[in-house]
Short mmCIF file of N, CA and C in Angstrom, two decimals:
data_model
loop_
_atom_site.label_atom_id
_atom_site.label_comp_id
_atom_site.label_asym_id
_atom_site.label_seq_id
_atom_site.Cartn_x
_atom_site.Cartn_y
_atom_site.Cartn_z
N UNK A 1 20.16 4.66 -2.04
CA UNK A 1 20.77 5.57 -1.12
C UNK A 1 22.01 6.20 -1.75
N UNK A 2 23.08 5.39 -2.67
CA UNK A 2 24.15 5.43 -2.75
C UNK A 2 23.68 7.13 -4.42
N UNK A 3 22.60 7.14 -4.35
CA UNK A 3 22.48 7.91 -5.83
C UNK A 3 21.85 9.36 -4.98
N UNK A 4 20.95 8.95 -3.84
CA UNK A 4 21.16 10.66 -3.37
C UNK A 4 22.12 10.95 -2.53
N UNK A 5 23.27 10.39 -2.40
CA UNK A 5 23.97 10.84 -1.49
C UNK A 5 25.02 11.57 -2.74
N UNK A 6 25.11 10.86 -3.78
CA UNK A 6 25.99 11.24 -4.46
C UNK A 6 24.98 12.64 -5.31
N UNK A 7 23.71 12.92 -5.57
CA UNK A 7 22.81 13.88 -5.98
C UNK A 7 23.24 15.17 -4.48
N UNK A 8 23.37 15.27 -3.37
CA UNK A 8 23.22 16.30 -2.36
C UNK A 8 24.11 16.33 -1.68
N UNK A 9 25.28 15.49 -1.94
CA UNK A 9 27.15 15.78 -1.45
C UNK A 9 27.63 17.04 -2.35
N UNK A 10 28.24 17.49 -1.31
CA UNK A 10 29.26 18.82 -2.15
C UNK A 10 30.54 17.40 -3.05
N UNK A 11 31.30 16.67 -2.24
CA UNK A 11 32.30 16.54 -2.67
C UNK A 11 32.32 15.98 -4.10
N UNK A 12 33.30 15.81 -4.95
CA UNK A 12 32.69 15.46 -6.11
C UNK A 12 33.09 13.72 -6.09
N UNK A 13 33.60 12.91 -5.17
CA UNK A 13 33.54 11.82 -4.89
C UNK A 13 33.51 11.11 -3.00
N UNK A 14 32.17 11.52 -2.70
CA UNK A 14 31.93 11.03 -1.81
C UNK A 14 32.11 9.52 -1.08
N UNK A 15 32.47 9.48 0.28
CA UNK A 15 32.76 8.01 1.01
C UNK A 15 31.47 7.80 1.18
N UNK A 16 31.14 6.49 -0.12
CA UNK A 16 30.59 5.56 0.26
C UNK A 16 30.90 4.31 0.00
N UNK A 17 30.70 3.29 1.35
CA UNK A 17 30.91 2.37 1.45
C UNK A 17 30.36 1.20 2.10
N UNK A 18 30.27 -0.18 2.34
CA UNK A 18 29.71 -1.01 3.27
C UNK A 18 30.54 -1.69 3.93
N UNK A 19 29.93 -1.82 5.18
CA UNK A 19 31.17 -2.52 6.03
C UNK A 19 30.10 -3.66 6.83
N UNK A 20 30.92 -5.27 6.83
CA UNK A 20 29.97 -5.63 7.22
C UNK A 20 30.26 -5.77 9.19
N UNK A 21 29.10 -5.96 9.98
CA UNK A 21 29.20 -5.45 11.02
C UNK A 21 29.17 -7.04 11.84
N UNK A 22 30.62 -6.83 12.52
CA UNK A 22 31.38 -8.48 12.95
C UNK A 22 31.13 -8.54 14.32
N UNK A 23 30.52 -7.63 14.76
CA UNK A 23 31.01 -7.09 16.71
C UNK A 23 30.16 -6.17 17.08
N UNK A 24 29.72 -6.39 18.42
CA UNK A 24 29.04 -4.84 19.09
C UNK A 24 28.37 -5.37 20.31
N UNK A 25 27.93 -4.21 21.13
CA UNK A 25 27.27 -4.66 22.01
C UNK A 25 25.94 -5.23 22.13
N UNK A 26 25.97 -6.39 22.61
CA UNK A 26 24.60 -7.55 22.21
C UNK A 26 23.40 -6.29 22.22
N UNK A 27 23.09 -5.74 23.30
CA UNK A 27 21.72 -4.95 23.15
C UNK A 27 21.68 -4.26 22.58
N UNK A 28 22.78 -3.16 21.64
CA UNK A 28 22.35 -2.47 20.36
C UNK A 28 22.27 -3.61 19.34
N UNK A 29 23.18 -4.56 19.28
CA UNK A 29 22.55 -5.80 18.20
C UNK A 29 21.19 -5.99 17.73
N UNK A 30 20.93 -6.56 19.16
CA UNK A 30 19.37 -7.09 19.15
C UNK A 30 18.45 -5.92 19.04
N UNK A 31 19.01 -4.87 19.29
CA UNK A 31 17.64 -3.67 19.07
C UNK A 31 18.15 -3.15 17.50
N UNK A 32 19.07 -3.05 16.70
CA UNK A 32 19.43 -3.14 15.42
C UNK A 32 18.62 -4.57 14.66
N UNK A 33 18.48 -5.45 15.00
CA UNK A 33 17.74 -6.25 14.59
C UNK A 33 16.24 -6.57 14.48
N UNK A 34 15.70 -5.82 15.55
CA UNK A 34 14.59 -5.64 15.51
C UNK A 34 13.85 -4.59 14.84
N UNK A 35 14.88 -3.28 14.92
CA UNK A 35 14.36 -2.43 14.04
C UNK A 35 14.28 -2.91 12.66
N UNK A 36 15.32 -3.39 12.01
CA UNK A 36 15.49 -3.77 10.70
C UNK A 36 14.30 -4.77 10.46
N UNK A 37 14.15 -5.63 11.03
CA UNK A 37 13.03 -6.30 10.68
C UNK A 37 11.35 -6.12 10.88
N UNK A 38 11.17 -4.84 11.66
CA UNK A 38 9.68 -4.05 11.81
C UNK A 38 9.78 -3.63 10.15
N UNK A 39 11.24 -3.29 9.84
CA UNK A 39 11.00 -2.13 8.69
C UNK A 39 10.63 -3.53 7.63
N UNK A 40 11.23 -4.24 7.21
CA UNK A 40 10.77 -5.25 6.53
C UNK A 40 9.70 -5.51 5.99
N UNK A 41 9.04 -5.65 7.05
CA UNK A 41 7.64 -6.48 7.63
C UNK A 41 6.69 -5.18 7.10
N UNK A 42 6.81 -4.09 7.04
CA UNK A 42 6.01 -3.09 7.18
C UNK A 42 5.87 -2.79 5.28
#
C-alpha cells in the first residue's frame, strides 16, 4: 500500500503512517473484525 500511495500522491513526502487502534465503539469493532477476517479467509 505504502508504495502506491507514495507512486499517485502529489506531495513529495506523503503521511503515512500506522496507528494502532486502542478504543472504539464495540459494534464498529466487531464489524471491523469481521470484515478483516472474511478478507483473510478468502
Amino acid at each position: 500500500m505504502e508504495a502506491c500511495v507514495r507512486e499517485l500522491h502529489s506531495y513529495d513526502v506523503p503521511e503515512i503512517i500506522a496507528l494502532p487502534v486502542v478504543a472504539g465503539a464495540t459494534d464498529y469493532l466487531n464489524w471491523l473484525h469481521d470484515v478483516l477476517n472474511t478478507r483473510q479467509q478468502a
